[in-house]
PDB file of C-alpha atoms in Angstrom:
ATOM      1  CA  MET A   1     -36.577  -7.909 -37.121  1.00 39.00           C
ATOM      2  CA  ALA A   2     -32.913  -8.682 -36.771  1.00 39.00           C
ATOM      3  CA  LEU A   3     -30.565  -7.695 -39.536  1.00 39.00           C
ATOM      4  CA  PRO A   4     -27.384  -9.641 -40.097  1.00 39.00           C
ATOM      5  CA  ALA A   5     -24.290  -7.903 -38.773  1.00 43.00           C
ATOM      6  CA  GLN A   6     -22.152  -6.285 -41.419  1.00 46.00           C
ATOM      7  CA  ASP A   7     -19.202  -8.366 -42.473  1.00 51.00           C
ATOM      8  CA  GLU A   8     -16.138  -6.275 -41.872  1.00 66.00           C
ATOM      9  CA  GLU A   9     -12.481  -6.957 -41.505  1.00 88.00           C
ATOM     10  CA  LEU A  10     -10.303  -6.273 -38.520  1.00 91.00           C
ATOM     11  CA  SER A  11      -7.916  -3.357 -38.857  1.00 93.00           C
ATOM     12  CA  TYR A  12      -5.585  -1.532 -36.474  1.00 95.00           C
ATOM     13  CA  ASP A  13      -2.366   0.436 -36.419  1.00 96.00           C
ATOM     14  CA  GLU A  14       0.327  -2.174 -35.735  1.00 95.00           C
ATOM     15  CA  SER A  15       2.985   0.521 -35.222  1.00 96.00           C
ATOM     16  CA  VAL A  16       1.669   1.363 -31.722  1.00 96.00           C
ATOM     17  CA  VAL A  17       1.602  -2.227 -30.404  1.00 97.00           C
ATOM     18  CA  GLY A  18       4.295  -2.562 -27.740  1.00 97.00           C
ATOM     19  CA  VAL A  19       5.143   1.154 -27.631  1.00 98.00           C
ATOM     20  CA  GLU A  20       5.053   2.306 -24.012  1.00 97.00           C
ATOM     21  CA  VAL A  21       4.285   5.925 -23.098  1.00 98.00           C
ATOM     22  CA  GLU A  22       3.909   7.749 -19.793  1.00 97.00           C
ATOM     23  CA  THR A  23       0.217   8.089 -18.980  1.00 96.00           C
ATOM     24  CA  GLY A  24       0.244   9.543 -15.494  1.00 95.00           C
ATOM     25  CA  ARG A  25       2.200  10.592 -12.430  1.00 96.00           C
ATOM     26  CA  PHE A  26       0.888  10.808  -8.885  1.00 95.00           C
ATOM     27  CA  GLU A  27       2.432  11.898  -5.591  1.00 97.00           C
ATOM     28  CA  VAL A  28       1.077   9.789  -2.747  1.00 97.00           C
ATOM     29  CA  THR A  29       0.384  11.397   0.608  1.00 97.00           C
ATOM     30  CA  LYS A  30      -0.789   9.931   3.885  1.00 97.00           C
ATOM     31  CA  GLU A  31      -3.957  11.988   3.445  1.00 97.00           C
ATOM     32  CA  HIS A  32      -4.655  10.372   0.040  1.00 96.00           C
ATOM     33  CA  ILE A  33      -4.333   6.914   1.567  1.00 97.00           C
ATOM     34  CA  LEU A  34      -6.539   7.750   4.562  1.00 97.00           C
ATOM     35  CA  SER A  35      -9.150   9.418   2.348  1.00 97.00           C
ATOM     36  CA  PHE A  36      -9.214   6.413   0.023  1.00 97.00           C
ATOM     37  CA  CYS A  37      -9.602   4.001   2.949  1.00 97.00           C
ATOM     38  CA  GLU A  38     -12.411   6.091   4.398  1.00 97.00           C
ATOM     39  CA  ALA A  39     -14.197   6.144   1.017  1.00 97.00           C
ATOM     40  CA  ILE A  40     -14.112   2.359   0.668  1.00 96.00           C
ATOM     41  CA  GLY A  41     -14.598   1.590   4.359  1.00 96.00           C
ATOM     42  CA  ASP A  42     -11.224  -0.123   4.800  1.00 96.00           C
ATOM     43  CA  THR A  43     -10.132   0.020   8.445  1.00 97.00           C
ATOM     44  CA  ASN A  44      -7.071  -2.248   8.202  1.00 97.00           C
ATOM     45  CA  PRO A  45      -4.481  -0.677  10.561  1.00 97.00           C
ATOM     46  CA  LEU A  46      -1.706  -1.264   7.983  1.00 97.00           C
ATOM     47  CA  PHE A  47      -3.441   1.408   5.888  1.00 97.00           C
ATOM     48  CA  THR A  48      -5.026   3.646   8.524  1.00 97.00           C
ATOM     49  CA  ASP A  49      -3.032   3.626  11.788  1.00 97.00           C
ATOM     50  CA  GLU A  50       0.577   4.862  11.661  1.00 96.00           C
ATOM     51  CA  GLU A  51       1.457   3.476  15.098  1.00 96.00           C
ATOM     52  CA  ALA A  52       0.093   0.008  14.377  1.00 96.00           C
ATOM     53  CA  ALA A  53       1.586   0.002  10.862  1.00 97.00           C
ATOM     54  CA  ARG A  54       5.035   0.881  12.260  1.00 97.00           C
ATOM     55  CA  THR A  55       5.148  -2.492  14.064  1.00 96.00           C
ATOM     56  CA  GLY A  56       3.667  -4.356  11.076  1.00 95.00           C
ATOM     57  CA  PRO A  57       5.442  -6.247   8.268  1.00 96.00           C
ATOM     58  CA  TYR A  58       6.123  -3.096   6.192  1.00 96.00           C
ATOM     59  CA  GLY A  59       7.450  -0.914   9.009  1.00 96.00           C
ATOM     60  CA  GLY A  60       5.027   1.900   8.232  1.00 97.00           C
ATOM     61  CA  LEU A  61       1.807   2.974   6.622  1.00 97.00           C
ATOM     62  CA  ILE A  62       1.118   1.599   3.139  1.00 98.00           C
ATOM     63  CA  ALA A  63      -1.705   2.007   0.635  1.00 97.00           C
ATOM     64  CA  PRO A  64      -4.213  -0.805   0.122  1.00 96.00           C
ATOM     65  CA  PRO A  65      -3.844  -2.702  -3.177  1.00 92.00           C
ATOM     66  CA  ALA A  66      -7.017  -1.145  -4.612  1.00 90.00           C
ATOM     67  CA  PHE A  67      -5.422   2.315  -4.193  1.00 93.00           C
ATOM     68  CA  TYR A  68      -4.122   2.011  -7.763  1.00 88.00           C
ATOM     69  CA  THR A  69      -7.665   2.432  -9.030  1.00 86.00           C
ATOM     70  CA  SER A  70      -7.633   6.003  -7.691  1.00 89.00           C
ATOM     71  CA  ILE A  71      -4.602   6.954  -9.788  1.00 87.00           C
ATOM     72  CA  ARG A  72      -5.859   8.622 -12.940  1.00 87.00           C
ATOM     73  CA  THR A  73      -4.005   7.638 -16.064  1.00 87.00           C
ATOM     74  CA  GLY A  74      -4.452   8.269 -19.740  1.00 88.00           C
ATOM     75  CA  GLY A  75      -5.141   5.451 -22.151  1.00 86.00           C
ATOM     76  CA  GLY A  76      -1.887   5.568 -24.039  1.00 93.00           C
ATOM     77  CA  LEU A  77      -1.516   5.329 -27.778  1.00 96.00           C
ATOM     78  CA  ASP A  78      -4.622   4.621 -29.863  1.00 96.00           C
ATOM     79  CA  PRO A  79      -4.293   1.548 -32.096  1.00 96.00           C
ATOM     80  CA  LYS A  80      -7.374   2.722 -34.034  1.00 96.00           C
ATOM     81  CA  LEU A  81      -8.813  -0.772 -33.778  1.00 96.00           C
ATOM     82  CA  ARG A  82     -11.771  -1.254 -36.101  1.00 94.00           C
ATOM     83  CA  TYR A  83     -13.926  -4.305 -35.743  1.00 94.00           C
ATOM     84  CA  GLY A  84     -17.556  -4.903 -34.975  1.00 92.00           C
ATOM     85  CA  ASN A  85     -20.181  -2.639 -33.567  1.00 92.00           C
ATOM     86  CA  LEU A  86     -19.964  -3.402 -29.848  1.00 94.00           C
ATOM     87  CA  THR A  87     -17.122  -2.905 -27.349  1.00 96.00           C
ATOM     88  CA  LEU A  88     -17.240  -4.335 -23.831  1.00 95.00           C
ATOM     89  CA  ASN A  89     -14.971  -4.397 -20.804  1.00 96.00           C
ATOM     90  CA  ALA A  90     -13.463  -7.891 -20.780  1.00 95.00           C
ATOM     91  CA  GLY A  91     -11.791  -7.581 -17.392  1.00 96.00           C
ATOM     92  CA  GLN A  92      -8.704  -6.411 -15.590  1.00 94.00           C
ATOM     93  CA  HIS A  93      -5.833  -8.349 -14.072  1.00 96.00           C
ATOM     94  CA  TRP A  94      -3.491  -6.902 -11.427  1.00 95.00           C
ATOM     95  CA  GLU A  95      -0.103  -7.999 -10.169  1.00 96.00           C
ATOM     96  CA  TYR A  96       1.230  -6.323  -7.037  1.00 95.00           C
ATOM     97  CA  HIS A  97       4.997  -6.228  -6.620  1.00 97.00           C
ATOM     98  CA  ALA A  98       5.702  -3.718  -3.838  1.00 96.00           C
ATOM     99  CA  PRO A  99       3.672  -1.580  -1.442  1.00 96.00           C
ATOM    100  CA  ILE A 100       2.932   2.077  -2.109  1.00 96.00           C
ATOM    101  CA  ARG A 101       3.960   4.355   0.754  1.00 97.00           C
ATOM    102  CA  PRO A 102       3.246   7.972   1.639  1.00 97.00           C
ATOM    103  CA  GLY A 103       5.839  10.114  -0.122  1.00 97.00           C
ATOM    104  CA  ASP A 104       6.073   7.848  -3.155  1.00 97.00           C
ATOM    105  CA  THR A 105       5.727   9.308  -6.626  1.00 97.00           C
ATOM    106  CA  ILE A 106       4.013   6.741  -8.805  1.00 97.00           C
ATOM    107  CA  THR A 107       4.482   6.889 -12.560  1.00 97.00           C
ATOM    108  CA  ALA A 108       2.224   4.958 -14.922  1.00 96.00           C
ATOM    109  CA  ARG A 109       3.418   3.839 -18.344  1.00 97.00           C
ATOM    110  CA  THR A 110       0.964   2.194 -20.731  1.00 97.00           C
ATOM    111  CA  LYS A 111       1.266   0.221 -23.927  1.00 98.00           C
ATOM    112  CA  VAL A 112      -0.974  -1.766 -26.220  1.00 97.00           C
ATOM    113  CA  HIS A 113       0.234  -5.144 -25.033  1.00 98.00           C
ATOM    114  CA  ASP A 114      -1.713  -7.399 -27.380  1.00 97.00           C
ATOM    115  CA  ILE A 115      -4.474  -7.563 -29.964  1.00 97.00           C
ATOM    116  CA  TYR A 116      -5.772 -11.014 -30.732  1.00 96.00           C
ATOM    117  CA  GLU A 117      -8.784 -12.843 -32.105  1.00 95.00           C
ATOM    118  CA  LYS A 118     -10.767 -15.619 -30.532  1.00 94.00           C
ATOM    119  CA  THR A 119     -13.829 -17.475 -31.685  1.00 93.00           C
ATOM    120  CA  GLY A 120     -16.401 -18.323 -29.057  1.00 87.00           C
ATOM    121  CA  ARG A 121     -19.719 -20.091 -29.303  1.00 88.00           C
ATOM    122  CA  THR A 122     -21.335 -16.786 -30.292  1.00 84.00           C
ATOM    123  CA  GLY A 123     -18.749 -15.954 -32.938  1.00 90.00           C
ATOM    124  CA  ARG A 124     -15.597 -13.968 -33.545  1.00 93.00           C
ATOM    125  CA  MET A 125     -14.206 -11.610 -30.903  1.00 95.00           C
ATOM    126  CA  VAL A 126     -11.226  -9.275 -31.016  1.00 96.00           C
ATOM    127  CA  PHE A 127      -9.426  -8.477 -27.757  1.00 97.00           C
ATOM    128  CA  LEU A 128      -7.383  -5.358 -27.065  1.00 97.00           C
ATOM    129  CA  VAL A 129      -5.126  -5.606 -23.996  1.00 98.00           C
ATOM    130  CA  ARG A 130      -3.495  -2.475 -22.537  1.00 97.00           C
ATOM    131  CA  ARG A 131      -0.734  -3.046 -19.990  1.00 97.00           C
ATOM    132  CA  THR A 132       0.059  -0.324 -17.472  1.00 96.00           C
ATOM    133  CA  THR A 133       3.202  -0.588 -15.375  1.00 97.00           C
ATOM    134  CA  TYR A 134       3.378   1.495 -12.192  1.00 96.00           C
ATOM    135  CA  THR A 135       6.806   2.386 -10.812  1.00 97.00           C
ATOM    136  CA  ASN A 136       7.891   4.421  -7.821  1.00 97.00           C
ATOM    137  CA  GLN A 137      10.503   7.193  -7.706  1.00 98.00           C
ATOM    138  CA  ARG A 138      13.267   4.586  -7.281  1.00 97.00           C
ATOM    139  CA  GLY A 139      12.266   2.882 -10.539  1.00 97.00           C
ATOM    140  CA  GLU A 140      10.858  -0.156  -8.726  1.00 97.00           C
ATOM    141  CA  VAL A 141       7.832  -1.753 -10.349  1.00 98.00           C
ATOM    142  CA  VAL A 142       5.058  -1.637  -7.769  1.00 96.00           C
ATOM    143  CA  ALA A 143       2.165  -2.986  -9.868  1.00 96.00           C
ATOM    144  CA  VAL A 144       1.185  -4.081 -13.359  1.00 97.00           C
ATOM    145  CA  SER A 145      -2.347  -4.125 -14.721  1.00 95.00           C
ATOM    146  CA  ASP A 146      -3.750  -5.627 -17.888  1.00 97.00           C
ATOM    147  CA  ALA A 147      -7.060  -4.100 -18.979  1.00 96.00           C
ATOM    148  CA  SER A 148      -8.932  -5.898 -21.749  1.00 97.00           C
ATOM    149  CA  LEU A 149     -11.641  -4.787 -24.111  1.00 97.00           C
ATOM    150  CA  VAL A 150     -13.502  -7.119 -26.430  1.00 97.00           C
ATOM    151  CA  HIS A 151     -14.859  -5.962 -29.781  1.00 96.00           C
ATOM    152  CA  ARG A 152     -17.733  -7.928 -31.233  1.00 94.00           C
ATOM    153  CA  LYS A 153     -20.017  -7.863 -34.178  1.00 91.00           C
ATOM    154  CA  VAL A 154     -23.640  -8.314 -33.157  1.00 89.00           C
ATOM    155  CA  GLU A 155     -26.857  -8.310 -35.089  1.00 84.00           C
ATOM    156  CA  GLN A 156     -28.675  -5.032 -34.888  1.00 78.00           C
ATOM    157  CA  GLN A 157     -32.313  -4.955 -33.852  1.00 75.00           C
ATOM    158  CA  GLN A 158     -34.860  -2.840 -35.724  1.00 71.00           C
TER     159      GLN A 158
END
């Protein structure tokens, strides 16, 4: 028997929305790049062959775009979002601005970018979007990711 979901209001700490904090720092080595490529089976010479990469468009070895997923970062500030009884991954969007190279130090800074409501055909949803900006040691933005979670209220089964 399905019970109706509890009617609850959305609440969160608005003071953390837009506040960016450092959530990780990573020194990139050639070995990290090669190990990552081996793990995912990427044999592109731009990422795996220094000689071939030297004559390529970047003038040297670079990391593949998916390399960012290997950089461990914290989640940033907690908005203490309260809504519903189910939280799901709603997707991730990446923008790549510059290549990562061996010797780079990548710093990740994360903020709660947005919290918004949307009503779909199955009801109300609340989205939490965290934006992480990755910069190198020269302060150049190399990538930006938006990671979204959706909070929903669903009927509980007994």
